[in-house]
Short mmCIF file of C-alpha atoms in Angstrom, two decimals:
data_model
loop_
_atom_site.label_atom_id
_atom_site.label_comp_id
_atom_site.label_asym_id
_atom_site.label_seq_id
_atom_site.Cartn_x
_atom_site.Cartn_y
_atom_site.Cartn_z
CA UNK N 269 178.72 102.48 141.57
CA UNK N 270 179.07 101.28 138.01
CA UNK N 271 180.13 97.63 137.48
CA UNK N 272 183.40 97.04 135.66
CA UNK N 273 182.99 95.95 132.02
CA UNK N 274 184.48 92.45 132.80
CA UNK N 275 181.93 91.87 135.64
CA UNK N 276 179.11 92.97 133.37
CA UNK N 277 180.07 90.43 130.63
CA UNK N 278 180.61 87.73 133.25
CA UNK N 279 177.08 88.36 134.54
CA UNK N 280 175.68 88.12 131.06
CA UNK N 281 177.67 84.86 130.35
CA UNK N 282 176.46 83.28 133.57
CA UNK N 283 172.80 84.14 132.80
CA UNK N 284 173.30 82.95 129.21
CA UNK N 285 174.94 79.70 130.32
CA UNK N 286 172.03 79.06 132.76
CA UNK N 287 169.47 79.86 130.10
CA UNK N 288 171.12 77.49 127.53
CA UNK N 289 171.49 74.80 130.14
CA UNK N 290 167.94 75.14 131.30
CA UNK N 291 166.70 75.12 127.67
CA UNK N 292 168.66 71.89 126.93
CA UNK N 293 167.28 70.16 130.03
CA UNK N 294 163.75 71.19 129.29
CA UNK N 295 164.11 70.06 125.65
CA UNK N 296 165.42 66.70 126.84
CA UNK N 297 162.58 66.25 129.29
CA UNK N 298 159.95 67.24 126.73
CA UNK N 299 161.52 64.86 124.23
CA UNK N 300 161.33 62.00 126.82
CA UNK N 301 157.74 62.86 127.72
CA UNK N 302 156.75 62.94 123.97
CA UNK N 303 158.68 59.67 123.37
CA UNK N 304 156.95 57.91 126.36
CA UNK N 305 153.58 59.03 125.17
CA UNK N 306 154.29 57.91 121.60
CA UNK N 307 155.68 54.64 122.88
CA UNK N 308 152.45 53.87 124.69
CA UNK N 309 150.48 54.29 121.42
CA UNK N 310 153.12 52.75 119.12
CA UNK N 311 151.45 50.24 116.78
CA UNK N 312 153.76 47.26 117.62
CA UNK N 313 151.52 44.61 116.13
CA UNK N 314 150.80 46.48 112.94
CA UNK N 315 154.54 47.20 112.40
CA UNK N 316 155.28 43.51 112.87
CA UNK N 317 152.58 42.57 110.35
CA UNK N 318 154.00 45.13 107.84
CA UNK N 319 157.56 43.66 108.16
CA UNK N 320 156.10 40.15 107.73
CA UNK N 321 154.31 41.22 104.51
CA UNK N 322 157.57 42.74 103.15
CA UNK N 323 159.69 39.69 103.93
CA UNK N 324 157.53 36.71 102.94
CA UNK N 325 157.49 37.27 99.17
CA UNK N 326 161.38 37.24 99.18
CA UNK N 327 161.96 34.14 101.36
CA UNK N 328 159.15 31.78 100.15
CA UNK N 329 158.78 30.85 103.79
CA UNK N 330 156.25 31.79 106.48
CA UNK N 331 157.36 34.49 108.86
CA UNK N 332 156.49 34.74 112.55
CA UNK N 333 157.39 37.97 114.43
CA UNK N 334 156.80 38.93 117.96
CA UNK N 335 155.45 42.55 118.47
CA UNK N 336 158.04 45.19 117.65
CA UNK N 337 159.53 47.13 120.62
CA UNK N 338 160.37 50.82 120.21
CA UNK N 339 163.59 51.62 122.03
CA UNK N 340 163.96 55.24 120.98
CA UNK N 341 163.26 57.55 118.12
CA UNK N 342 165.79 55.79 115.83
CA UNK N 343 165.74 52.20 117.03
CA UNK N 344 163.32 49.24 116.86
CA UNK N 345 163.93 45.76 118.33
CA UNK N 346 162.23 42.41 117.29
CA UNK N 347 162.30 40.20 120.38
CA UNK N 348 161.87 37.09 118.21
CA UNK N 349 161.82 36.46 114.44
CA UNK N 350 161.21 33.00 113.00
CA UNK N 351 161.15 31.59 109.42
CA UNK N 352 158.96 28.59 109.12
CA UNK N 353 158.70 25.99 106.33
CA UNK N 354 155.16 26.28 105.00
CA UNK N 355 154.97 22.55 104.07
CA UNK N 356 156.01 21.11 107.45
CA UNK N 357 155.17 24.10 109.68
CA UNK N 358 158.65 23.51 111.32
CA UNK N 359 161.03 26.45 111.92
CA UNK N 360 163.98 27.05 109.63
CA UNK N 361 165.79 29.38 111.84
CA UNK N 362 165.19 31.89 114.53
CA UNK N 363 166.62 35.29 115.46
CA UNK N 364 166.41 36.82 118.89
CA UNK N 365 166.80 40.48 120.01
CA UNK N 366 167.08 41.77 116.42
CA UNK N 367 167.72 45.47 116.50
CA UNK N 368 167.19 47.96 113.63
CA UNK N 369 168.82 51.36 113.99
CA UNK N 370 168.28 54.37 111.69
CA UNK N 371 171.62 56.11 110.80
CA UNK N 372 170.75 59.58 109.47
CA UNK N 373 173.12 61.57 107.23
CA UNK N 374 173.18 64.60 105.02
CA UNK N 375 173.66 62.88 101.59
CA UNK N 376 172.38 59.42 102.41
CA UNK N 377 170.72 57.55 105.16
CA UNK N 378 171.17 53.90 106.20
CA UNK N 379 169.78 51.22 108.56
CA UNK N 380 172.01 49.03 110.68
CA UNK N 381 171.09 45.52 111.91
CA UNK N 382 172.36 43.45 114.89
CA UNK N 383 170.98 40.16 116.18
CA UNK N 384 171.75 36.93 117.99
CA UNK N 385 171.56 33.64 116.00
CA UNK N 386 172.27 30.14 117.26
CA UNK N 387 175.04 31.09 119.59
CA UNK N 388 176.62 33.61 117.18
CA UNK N 389 176.14 37.22 115.94
CA UNK N 390 174.45 38.64 112.87
CA UNK N 391 175.06 42.18 111.74
CA UNK N 392 174.32 44.24 108.55
CA UNK N 393 173.87 47.63 106.97
CA UNK N 394 171.63 48.78 104.16
CA UNK N 395 171.81 52.15 102.40
CA UNK N 396 168.18 53.06 102.74
CA UNK N 397 168.00 56.51 101.08
CA UNK N 398 168.68 56.48 98.29
CA UNK N 399 168.03 52.70 98.28
CA UNK N 400 171.35 51.07 97.40
CA UNK N 401 173.68 48.30 98.37
CA UNK N 402 174.24 46.65 101.69
CA UNK N 403 175.85 43.77 103.54
CA UNK N 404 175.07 40.99 105.93
CA UNK N 405 177.61 39.28 108.18
CA UNK N 406 177.34 36.17 110.41
CA UNK N 407 179.96 34.92 112.81
CA UNK N 408 180.43 31.93 114.97
CA UNK N 409 177.18 30.12 114.21
CA UNK N 410 176.78 26.61 115.64
CA UNK N 411 175.31 24.64 112.66
CA UNK N 412 173.85 21.89 114.77
CA UNK N 413 171.49 24.62 116.30
CA UNK N 414 170.24 25.82 112.92
CA UNK N 415 166.77 24.34 112.46
CA UNK N 416 166.89 24.59 108.73
CA UNK N 417 169.71 21.98 108.62
CA UNK N 418 167.47 19.58 110.53
CA UNK N 419 165.38 19.28 107.29
CA UNK N 420 168.27 17.72 105.40
CA UNK N 421 167.35 14.18 104.45
CA UNK N 422 169.55 11.26 105.66
CA UNK N 423 172.32 13.41 107.11
CA UNK N 424 173.05 15.23 110.32
CA UNK N 425 175.39 18.21 110.05
CA UNK N 426 177.45 19.82 112.88
CA UNK N 427 180.34 22.30 112.95
CA UNK N 428 180.93 25.97 113.04
CA UNK N 429 180.15 28.73 110.51
CA UNK N 430 183.13 30.81 111.37
CA UNK N 431 182.34 33.69 109.06
CA UNK N 432 179.83 34.49 106.32
CA UNK N 433 179.75 37.88 104.55
CA UNK N 434 177.03 38.74 101.99
CA UNK N 435 177.29 41.83 99.73
CA UNK N 436 173.88 42.77 98.29
CA UNK N 437 173.64 44.84 95.15
CA UNK N 438 170.66 46.47 93.52
CA UNK N 439 168.49 46.49 96.56
CA UNK N 440 166.01 48.70 94.73
CA UNK N 441 165.50 46.15 92.00
CA UNK N 442 165.14 43.43 94.70
CA UNK N 443 162.31 45.45 96.45
CA UNK N 444 160.54 46.27 93.17
CA UNK N 445 160.49 42.62 92.06
CA UNK N 446 159.84 40.57 95.21
CA UNK N 447 159.84 37.21 93.49
CA UNK N 448 163.46 37.54 92.29
CA UNK N 449 166.62 36.61 94.26
CA UNK N 450 168.75 39.40 95.62
CA UNK N 451 171.85 39.97 93.53
CA UNK N 452 175.04 39.67 95.54
CA UNK N 453 178.19 37.92 96.47
CA UNK N 454 178.71 35.50 99.40
CA UNK N 455 182.01 34.51 100.98
CA UNK N 456 181.91 31.92 103.75
CA UNK N 457 184.32 29.86 105.95
CA UNK N 458 183.31 26.86 107.86
CA UNK N 459 185.31 24.74 110.27
CA UNK N 460 185.19 21.32 111.77
CA UNK N 461 182.19 20.02 109.74
CA UNK N 462 180.93 16.60 110.39
CA UNK N 463 178.43 14.69 108.25
CA UNK N 464 176.71 11.84 110.06
CA UNK N 465 174.59 9.65 107.77
CA UNK N 466 171.38 8.00 108.77
CA UNK N 467 170.81 4.22 108.77
CA UNK N 468 167.55 4.86 106.86
CA UNK N 469 169.28 5.59 103.46
CA UNK N 470 167.36 4.26 100.44
CA UNK N 471 170.15 1.71 99.81
CA UNK N 472 171.42 -0.90 102.28
CA UNK N 473 174.76 0.83 102.78
CA UNK N 474 176.58 2.24 105.83
CA UNK N 475 178.14 5.57 105.00
CA UNK N 476 180.85 6.48 107.57
CA UNK N 477 181.09 9.89 109.19
CA UNK N 478 182.88 12.50 106.98
CA UNK N 479 184.84 15.22 108.63
CA UNK N 480 186.07 18.41 107.00
CA UNK N 481 188.50 20.63 108.88
CA UNK N 482 188.02 23.62 106.62
CA UNK N 483 185.61 24.71 103.91
CA UNK N 484 185.79 27.96 101.91
CA UNK N 485 182.83 29.01 99.69
CA UNK N 486 182.38 31.68 97.04
CA UNK N 487 178.75 32.06 95.88
CA UNK N 488 176.87 34.52 93.71
CA UNK N 489 173.05 35.01 93.54
CA UNK N 490 170.77 36.65 91.06
CA UNK N 491 168.81 34.77 88.41
CA UNK N 492 170.13 31.66 90.18
CA UNK N 493 172.40 30.63 92.98
CA UNK N 494 175.86 29.87 91.62
CA UNK N 495 178.61 28.10 93.57
CA UNK N 496 181.67 29.67 91.98
CA UNK N 497 184.01 27.63 94.11
CA UNK N 498 184.10 25.38 97.13
CA UNK N 499 187.58 24.41 98.51
CA UNK N 500 187.45 21.47 100.96
CA UNK N 501 190.13 20.19 103.43
CA UNK N 502 189.91 17.08 105.68
CA UNK N 503 188.54 13.65 104.65
CA UNK N 504 187.79 15.16 101.23
CA UNK N 505 190.47 17.36 99.61
CA UNK N 506 189.38 19.22 96.45
CA UNK N 507 186.83 21.56 94.82
CA UNK N 508 183.28 21.87 93.70
CA UNK N 509 181.23 24.23 91.58
CA UNK N 510 177.69 24.43 90.19
CA UNK N 511 174.36 26.18 90.13
CA UNK N 512 170.89 25.95 91.74
CA UNK N 513 167.84 27.12 89.86
CA UNK N 514 165.48 28.04 92.67
CA UNK N 515 161.85 26.72 92.75
CA UNK N 516 160.08 29.57 94.51
CA UNK N 517 157.08 27.36 95.42
CA UNK N 518 159.13 24.64 97.14
CA UNK N 519 162.88 25.26 97.72
CA UNK N 520 163.65 21.52 98.03
CA UNK N 521 162.28 21.05 94.48
CA UNK N 522 164.97 23.47 93.12
CA UNK N 523 167.07 21.90 90.43
CA UNK N 524 170.83 21.66 90.95
CA UNK N 525 173.87 20.78 88.83
CA UNK N 526 177.34 20.40 90.45
CA UNK N 527 180.77 19.25 89.37
CA UNK N 528 183.02 17.80 92.19
CA UNK N 529 186.65 16.76 92.14
CA UNK N 530 187.85 15.28 95.48
CA UNK N 531 190.66 13.20 96.71
CA UNK N 532 189.75 10.91 99.65
CA UNK N 533 192.03 10.73 102.77
CA UNK N 534 193.71 7.45 103.61
CA UNK N 535 191.54 7.20 106.69
CA UNK N 536 188.27 7.68 104.87
CA UNK N 537 189.30 5.15 102.15
CA UNK N 538 189.85 2.55 104.86
CA UNK N 539 186.44 3.26 106.49
CA UNK N 540 184.69 3.11 103.04
CA UNK N 541 186.33 -0.25 102.18
CA UNK N 542 184.43 -1.84 105.05
CA UNK N 543 181.16 -1.67 103.05
CA UNK N 544 181.56 -3.60 99.90
CA UNK N 545 178.31 -2.21 98.22
CA UNK N 546 179.30 1.38 99.03
CA UNK N 547 182.77 0.79 97.70
CA UNK N 548 181.30 -0.62 94.56
CA UNK N 549 178.99 2.39 94.15
CA UNK N 550 181.93 4.83 94.59
CA UNK N 551 183.79 3.07 91.77
CA UNK N 552 181.12 4.54 89.42
CA UNK N 553 182.55 8.01 90.02
CA UNK N 554 186.14 7.24 90.90
CA UNK N 555 188.96 8.12 88.54
CA UNK N 556 191.99 6.43 90.15
CA UNK N 557 192.39 8.18 93.54
CA UNK N 558 189.96 10.89 92.59
CA UNK N 559 186.19 11.22 92.74
CA UNK N 560 185.43 13.41 89.66
CA UNK N 561 181.76 13.55 88.76
CA UNK N 562 178.73 15.58 87.86
CA UNK N 563 175.74 15.64 90.25
CA UNK N 564 172.35 16.81 89.18
CA UNK N 565 168.63 16.64 90.17
CA UNK N 566 166.60 18.40 92.77
CA UNK N 567 167.66 19.16 96.30
CA UNK N 568 165.61 16.32 97.63
CA UNK N 569 165.94 13.81 94.71
CA UNK N 570 169.26 13.37 92.95
CA UNK N 571 170.00 11.63 89.66
CA UNK N 572 172.73 8.93 89.51
CA UNK N 573 176.13 10.70 89.31
CA UNK N 574 178.06 10.92 85.98
CA UNK N 575 181.80 10.15 86.00
CA UNK N 576 183.94 12.81 84.42
CA UNK N 577 187.29 11.07 83.94
CA UNK N 578 189.39 12.51 81.12
#
């Protein structure tokens, strides 16, 4: 007896559904088999060396990278990534579990980044094809854990980098000319900063601890690093601006020029008054209740400040 038309189509649909489902399962299994085979022969060390060769010319620091791990067809992970000062061989900072994920698209393709850094999070995105702009974002970084800040002479810095956002322009130009600085804009907010000064200062003075409840920064980079504006609240209330001409051979030899205009809190004035020599030195740059001066020199050796009273 002939089957009804509806039963005929139902039979075809059932067979088609089974065929499609079976094809998908087989495709997934084959994909996993091929991936596992490729993963076994993936050149982890060679990829790490290539990344190192691409980064070192831009940072002027040595790079140490653990062998790359291949997570899937579109994602790589660096278990550990460290920037090292070539002069002292000490680490500047270290990233852990840094993940790069390829984000394909029809018109353009991008690479996203996520990582853990000193108790906080780092994320970013770069338009990879065609090579274009990108951004980098850091949140909740404990500054006392950042090894780079341990290199600062005579001062210990602690506090929280609440947020830092970097917009990078002209990535193609940056990659073509590795000894230039990336062009971009940096916005940052820091909270509860504390500067504790060493007893080994070149002069026999005791600088008290300086606490800043809030710091907002606006910085541009390109031919130089320019501090467009820094707004400070706390023991120092006021603003700062200036530029750093980067020495690519030794960053601490970079030349800097800054203008500062601060008002000291009543509590800080009282603490500063306890050291007569320090109070006398500050009079060189004080304009009434304000410190208004120009600072210049290298990042490791500053010239005497110049008072800018009007």
